[in-house]
Amino acid sequence: MTTETRHAATHATSPVETLVQPSGPRATTASQLDAIVEETGSLRSQSKYTAEDSTELHRRALFVSWQQRTNERGRLAPASLLDEIADLGFAWRDVARMIGVSVPAVQKWRRAGGVTGDNRRRLASLLALCDEITARYGIQEVASWFEMPISSLAPVTPIDLYAESKSALILDHAWGHCDTEAILNAYDPDWRERFRSDFEIYLDHDGEMSLRPKDV
């Protein structure tokens, strides 16, 4: 092997200098630290605003989709709307509460009609929201899902949210990527005090929601 060949071989197998980890700690000057704090603070602000903007855009898109479904459902006669809502498994007391009328009014609609345009849209809107939740998020037996508390921390259900015009929170809950405590805070900032109790709701072995003392 020639001298040139030996030198070439040695050079080819020698470690690359740029990949060697520098030894010893590297001092950070005050100006560098200030720059890092400023940059990371800016990133946190940007991520916060991005999250807020994306949340608002997501909700707006869902609202538009829901309203389109409402318009489609509104083509049905009120009696057909009521029949489909009943087929989903909703109790008439819950339907009346969510629509904002009395139970006798709903029963009268079923027997004799007489539904106003506003109430017809309310019926179509409730059915359309169920369509949206089932189709987009795969939630089965949507009526019983509406009756289920959104968290073990408080007995608040999607029925409660809908009755108080908090439908956006229902869609957030159905999406499954929102903190339930954040949903409860948006529903009622004082929910912890309002629902403070020595008992808790839990899913029993028979599949039904039950109540038990919290120390069990």
mmCIF file of C-alpha atoms in Angstrom:
data_model
loop_
_atom_site.group_PDB
_atom_site.id
_atom_site.type_symbol
_atom_site.label_atom_id
_atom_site.label_comp_id
_atom_site.label_asym_id
_atom_site.label_seq_id
_atom_site.Cartn_x
_atom_site.Cartn_y
_atom_site.Cartn_z
ATOM 1 C CA MET A 1 0.000 0.000 0.000
ATOM 2 C CA THR A 2 1.398 3.369 -0.957
ATOM 3 C CA THR A 3 1.740 6.260 1.433
ATOM 4 C CA GLU A 4 -1.049 8.151 -0.365
ATOM 5 C CA THR A 5 -3.383 5.142 -0.090
ATOM 6 C CA ARG A 6 -2.689 4.782 3.657
ATOM 7 C CA HIS A 7 -3.391 8.461 4.188
ATOM 8 C CA ALA A 8 -6.666 8.233 2.222
ATOM 9 C CA ALA A 9 -7.836 5.190 4.212
ATOM 10 C CA THR A 10 -7.023 6.865 7.488
ATOM 11 C CA HIS A 11 -8.880 10.002 6.442
ATOM 12 C CA ALA A 12 -11.979 8.025 5.317
ATOM 13 C CA THR A 13 -12.397 6.226 8.645
ATOM 14 C CA SER A 14 -11.641 9.128 10.968
ATOM 15 C CA PRO A 15 -14.625 10.592 12.891
ATOM 16 C CA VAL A 16 -16.324 13.638 11.459
ATOM 17 C CA GLU A 17 -15.501 16.621 13.620
ATOM 18 C CA THR A 18 -18.950 18.258 13.380
ATOM 19 C CA LEU A 19 -20.634 15.183 14.917
ATOM 20 C CA VAL A 20 -18.513 15.171 18.066
ATOM 21 C CA GLN A 21 -20.406 16.368 21.170
ATOM 22 C CA PRO A 22 -18.615 19.364 22.699
ATOM 23 C CA SER A 23 -17.213 18.539 26.124
ATOM 24 C CA GLY A 24 -18.042 20.543 29.227
ATOM 25 C CA PRO A 25 -20.985 22.883 29.968
ATOM 26 C CA ARG A 26 -21.615 25.860 27.725
ATOM 27 C CA ALA A 27 -22.201 29.124 29.491
ATOM 28 C CA THR A 28 -25.361 31.080 28.671
ATOM 29 C CA THR A 29 -24.962 34.809 28.743
ATOM 30 C CA ALA A 30 -27.656 37.113 30.094
ATOM 31 C CA SER A 31 -28.408 38.379 26.596
ATOM 32 C CA GLN A 32 -28.806 34.803 25.285
ATOM 33 C CA LEU A 33 -31.115 33.936 28.174
ATOM 34 C CA ASP A 34 -33.217 37.008 27.492
ATOM 35 C CA ALA A 35 -33.492 35.973 23.844
ATOM 36 C CA ILE A 36 -34.572 32.445 24.795
ATOM 37 C CA VAL A 37 -37.215 33.753 27.207
ATOM 38 C CA GLU A 38 -38.505 36.160 24.565
ATOM 39 C CA GLU A 39 -38.622 33.503 21.850
ATOM 40 C CA THR A 40 -40.334 30.840 23.973
ATOM 41 C CA GLY A 41 -42.822 33.408 25.280
ATOM 42 C CA SER A 42 -43.637 34.375 21.711
ATOM 43 C CA LEU A 43 -44.131 30.724 20.775
ATOM 44 C CA ARG A 44 -46.499 30.210 23.696
ATOM 45 C CA SER A 45 -48.530 33.239 22.670
ATOM 46 C CA GLN A 46 -48.666 32.074 19.045
ATOM 47 C CA SER A 47 -49.787 28.571 20.059
ATOM 48 C CA LYS A 48 -52.459 30.052 22.332
ATOM 49 C CA TYR A 49 -53.848 32.259 19.573
ATOM 50 C CA THR A 50 -53.662 29.402 17.061
ATOM 51 C CA ALA A 51 -55.599 27.131 19.430
ATOM 52 C CA GLU A 52 -58.232 29.818 19.989
ATOM 53 C CA ASP A 53 -58.578 30.515 16.275
ATOM 54 C CA SER A 54 -58.795 26.822 15.354
ATOM 55 C CA THR A 55 -61.396 26.225 18.083
ATOM 56 C CA GLU A 56 -63.540 29.069 16.790
ATOM 57 C CA LEU A 57 -63.175 27.914 13.169
ATOM 58 C CA HIS A 58 -64.035 24.342 14.120
ATOM 59 C CA ARG A 59 -67.154 25.465 15.953
ATOM 60 C CA ARG A 60 -68.245 27.669 13.073
ATOM 61 C CA ALA A 61 -67.834 24.809 10.582
ATOM 62 C CA LEU A 62 -69.852 22.493 12.817
ATOM 63 C CA PHE A 63 -72.552 25.140 13.201
ATOM 64 C CA VAL A 64 -72.850 25.569 9.431
ATOM 65 C CA SER A 65 -73.080 21.798 8.984
ATOM 66 C CA TRP A 66 -75.737 21.595 11.695
ATOM 67 C CA GLN A 67 -77.778 24.392 10.112
ATOM 68 C CA GLN A 68 -77.642 22.691 6.721
ATOM 69 C CA ARG A 69 -78.959 19.513 8.307
ATOM 70 C CA THR A 70 -81.642 21.577 10.059
ATOM 71 C CA ASN A 71 -82.827 22.995 6.746
ATOM 72 C CA GLU A 72 -82.979 19.503 5.292
ATOM 73 C CA ARG A 73 -84.900 18.146 8.281
ATOM 74 C CA GLY A 74 -87.212 21.140 8.159
ATOM 75 C CA ARG A 75 -88.666 19.788 4.921
ATOM 76 C CA LEU A 76 -90.396 17.061 6.935
ATOM 77 C CA ALA A 77 -93.852 17.591 8.409
ATOM 78 C CA PRO A 78 -93.877 18.300 12.166
ATOM 79 C CA ALA A 79 -95.599 14.974 12.819
ATOM 80 C CA SER A 80 -92.766 13.161 11.029
ATOM 81 C CA LEU A 81 -90.181 15.130 13.006
ATOM 82 C CA LEU A 82 -91.865 14.140 16.257
ATOM 83 C CA ASP A 83 -92.069 10.493 15.166
ATOM 84 C CA GLU A 84 -88.342 10.377 14.375
ATOM 85 C CA ILE A 85 -87.444 12.059 17.656
ATOM 86 C CA ALA A 86 -89.606 9.493 19.478
ATOM 87 C CA ASP A 87 -87.928 6.666 17.539
ATOM 88 C CA LEU A 88 -84.550 7.862 18.829
ATOM 89 C CA GLY A 89 -85.790 7.189 22.371
ATOM 90 C CA PHE A 90 -86.231 10.689 23.804
ATOM 91 C CA ALA A 91 -88.768 11.140 26.624
ATOM 92 C CA TRP A 92 -91.366 13.788 25.823
ATOM 93 C CA ARG A 93 -90.512 15.683 29.024
ATOM 94 C CA ASP A 94 -86.929 16.039 27.753
ATOM 95 C CA VAL A 95 -88.058 17.036 24.260
ATOM 96 C CA ALA A 96 -90.390 19.667 25.732
ATOM 97 C CA ARG A 97 -87.602 21.026 27.940
ATOM 98 C CA MET A 98 -85.085 21.247 25.089
ATOM 99 C CA ILE A 99 -87.593 22.829 22.704
ATOM 100 C CA GLY A 100 -88.747 25.267 25.385
ATOM 101 C CA VAL A 101 -92.431 24.335 25.583
ATOM 102 C CA SER A 102 -94.663 22.323 27.897
ATOM 103 C CA VAL A 103 -95.228 18.574 27.698
ATOM 104 C CA PRO A 104 -98.967 19.098 26.930
ATOM 105 C CA ALA A 105 -97.949 21.290 23.981
ATOM 106 C CA VAL A 106 -95.831 18.491 22.512
ATOM 107 C CA GLN A 107 -98.626 15.979 23.081
ATOM 108 C CA LYS A 108 -101.062 18.333 21.354
ATOM 109 C CA TRP A 109 -98.718 18.615 18.376
ATOM 110 C CA ARG A 110 -98.711 14.842 18.039
ATOM 111 C CA ARG A 111 -102.497 14.595 18.172
ATOM 112 C CA ALA A 112 -103.688 17.646 16.282
ATOM 113 C CA GLY A 113 -100.718 19.454 14.782
ATOM 114 C CA GLY A 114 -100.776 23.222 15.014
ATOM 115 C CA VAL A 115 -96.987 23.609 15.229
ATOM 116 C CA THR A 116 -95.765 27.153 14.575
ATOM 117 C CA GLY A 117 -92.911 27.832 12.157
ATOM 118 C CA ASP A 118 -90.525 28.616 15.008
ATOM 119 C CA ASN A 119 -91.344 25.400 16.833
ATOM 120 C CA ARG A 120 -91.099 23.399 13.631
ATOM 121 C CA ARG A 121 -87.539 24.701 13.210
ATOM 122 C CA ARG A 122 -86.759 23.875 16.852
ATOM 123 C CA LEU A 123 -87.868 20.289 16.263
ATOM 124 C CA ALA A 124 -85.869 20.100 13.033
ATOM 125 C CA SER A 125 -82.847 21.585 14.786
ATOM 126 C CA LEU A 126 -82.899 19.016 17.604
ATOM 127 C CA LEU A 127 -83.208 16.146 15.147
ATOM 128 C CA ALA A 128 -80.471 17.630 12.954
ATOM 129 C CA LEU A 129 -78.106 17.886 15.931
ATOM 130 C CA CYS A 130 -78.690 14.215 16.624
ATOM 131 C CA ASP A 131 -77.929 13.501 12.956
ATOM 132 C CA GLU A 132 -74.703 15.522 13.202
ATOM 133 C CA ILE A 133 -73.521 13.773 16.366
ATOM 134 C CA THR A 134 -74.337 10.297 15.102
ATOM 135 C CA ALA A 135 -72.913 10.746 11.598
ATOM 136 C CA ARG A 136 -69.784 12.693 12.515
ATOM 137 C CA TYR A 137 -68.805 11.088 15.816
ATOM 138 C CA GLY A 138 -70.354 7.631 15.606
ATOM 139 C CA ILE A 139 -72.350 7.953 18.827
ATOM 140 C CA GLN A 140 -74.934 5.187 19.039
ATOM 141 C CA GLU A 141 -78.308 5.433 20.820
ATOM 142 C CA VAL A 142 -78.015 9.192 20.856
ATOM 143 C CA ALA A 143 -81.021 9.776 23.148
ATOM 144 C CA SER A 144 -79.449 7.843 26.026
ATOM 145 C CA TRP A 145 -76.155 9.649 25.313
ATOM 146 C CA PHE A 146 -78.030 12.937 25.806
ATOM 147 C CA GLU A 147 -79.185 11.653 29.210
ATOM 148 C CA MET A 148 -75.672 10.657 30.343
ATOM 149 C CA PRO A 149 -73.740 13.115 32.566
ATOM 150 C CA ILE A 150 -70.750 14.495 30.697
ATOM 151 C CA SER A 151 -68.564 13.947 33.767
ATOM 152 C CA SER A 152 -68.640 12.130 37.098
ATOM 153 C CA LEU A 153 -67.917 15.498 38.729
ATOM 154 C CA ALA A 154 -71.419 16.947 38.165
ATOM 155 C CA PRO A 155 -74.839 15.684 37.029
ATOM 156 C CA VAL A 156 -74.838 17.891 33.920
ATOM 157 C CA THR A 157 -76.059 16.192 30.749
ATOM 158 C CA PRO A 158 -76.251 17.241 27.085
ATOM 159 C CA ILE A 159 -79.989 17.733 27.720
ATOM 160 C CA ASP A 160 -79.091 20.403 30.294
ATOM 161 C CA LEU A 161 -76.678 22.026 27.844
ATOM 162 C CA TYR A 162 -79.223 22.065 25.024
ATOM 163 C CA ALA A 163 -82.009 23.422 27.254
ATOM 164 C CA GLU A 164 -79.769 26.382 28.121
ATOM 165 C CA SER A 165 -78.724 27.041 24.495
ATOM 166 C CA LYS A 166 -75.203 25.612 24.962
ATOM 167 C CA SER A 167 -75.265 23.441 21.853
ATOM 168 C CA ALA A 168 -71.635 24.312 20.997
ATOM 169 C CA LEU A 169 -70.601 22.611 24.231
ATOM 170 C CA ILE A 170 -72.564 19.515 23.224
ATOM 171 C CA LEU A 171 -70.589 19.316 19.983
ATOM 172 C CA ASP A 172 -67.334 19.850 21.903
ATOM 173 C CA HIS A 173 -68.283 16.971 24.193
ATOM 174 C CA ALA A 174 -69.269 14.731 21.270
ATOM 175 C CA TRP A 175 -65.944 15.512 19.564
ATOM 176 C CA GLY A 176 -64.194 13.881 22.512
ATOM 177 C CA HIS A 177 -61.056 16.031 22.580
ATOM 178 C CA CYS A 178 -62.249 18.665 25.032
ATOM 179 C CA ASP A 179 -61.654 18.639 28.764
ATOM 180 C CA THR A 180 -64.990 17.995 30.487
ATOM 181 C CA GLU A 181 -64.043 20.373 33.295
ATOM 182 C CA ALA A 182 -63.574 23.124 30.704
ATOM 183 C CA ILE A 183 -67.049 22.323 29.337
ATOM 184 C CA LEU A 184 -68.515 22.496 32.849
ATOM 185 C CA ASN A 185 -66.732 25.810 33.459
ATOM 186 C CA ALA A 186 -68.221 27.221 30.257
ATOM 187 C CA TYR A 187 -71.662 25.906 31.258
ATOM 188 C CA ASP A 188 -71.524 27.312 34.807
ATOM 189 C CA PRO A 189 -68.376 28.817 36.368
ATOM 190 C CA ASP A 190 -69.818 28.005 39.821
ATOM 191 C CA TRP A 191 -70.645 24.380 39.069
ATOM 192 C CA ARG A 192 -68.373 23.005 41.793
ATOM 193 C CA GLU A 193 -70.260 24.869 44.494
ATOM 194 C CA ARG A 194 -73.621 24.295 42.830
ATOM 195 C CA PHE A 195 -73.204 20.532 42.584
ATOM 196 C CA ARG A 196 -71.086 19.888 45.665
ATOM 197 C CA SER A 197 -72.265 16.639 47.228
ATOM 198 C CA ASP A 198 -71.141 13.709 49.344
ATOM 199 C CA PHE A 199 -72.402 11.399 46.595
ATOM 200 C CA GLU A 200 -71.167 10.569 43.105
ATOM 201 C CA ILE A 201 -72.719 9.165 39.939
ATOM 202 C CA TYR A 202 -71.168 5.969 38.574
ATOM 203 C CA LEU A 203 -71.846 3.323 35.929
ATOM 204 C CA ASP A 204 -73.157 0.225 37.706
ATOM 205 C CA HIS A 205 -72.435 -3.349 36.592
ATOM 206 C CA ASP A 206 -75.875 -3.532 34.951
ATOM 207 C CA GLY A 207 -74.987 -0.630 32.678
ATOM 208 C CA GLU A 208 -77.216 1.872 34.469
ATOM 209 C CA MET A 209 -76.081 5.123 36.073
ATOM 210 C CA SER A 210 -76.292 4.910 39.885
ATOM 211 C CA LEU A 211 -75.520 7.016 42.945
ATOM 212 C CA ARG A 212 -73.175 6.125 45.798
ATOM 213 C CA PRO A 213 -71.293 7.876 48.641
ATOM 214 C CA LYS A 214 -67.952 9.246 47.494
ATOM 215 C CA ASP A 215 -66.003 7.375 50.189
ATOM 216 C CA VAL A 216 -67.075 3.939 48.864
#
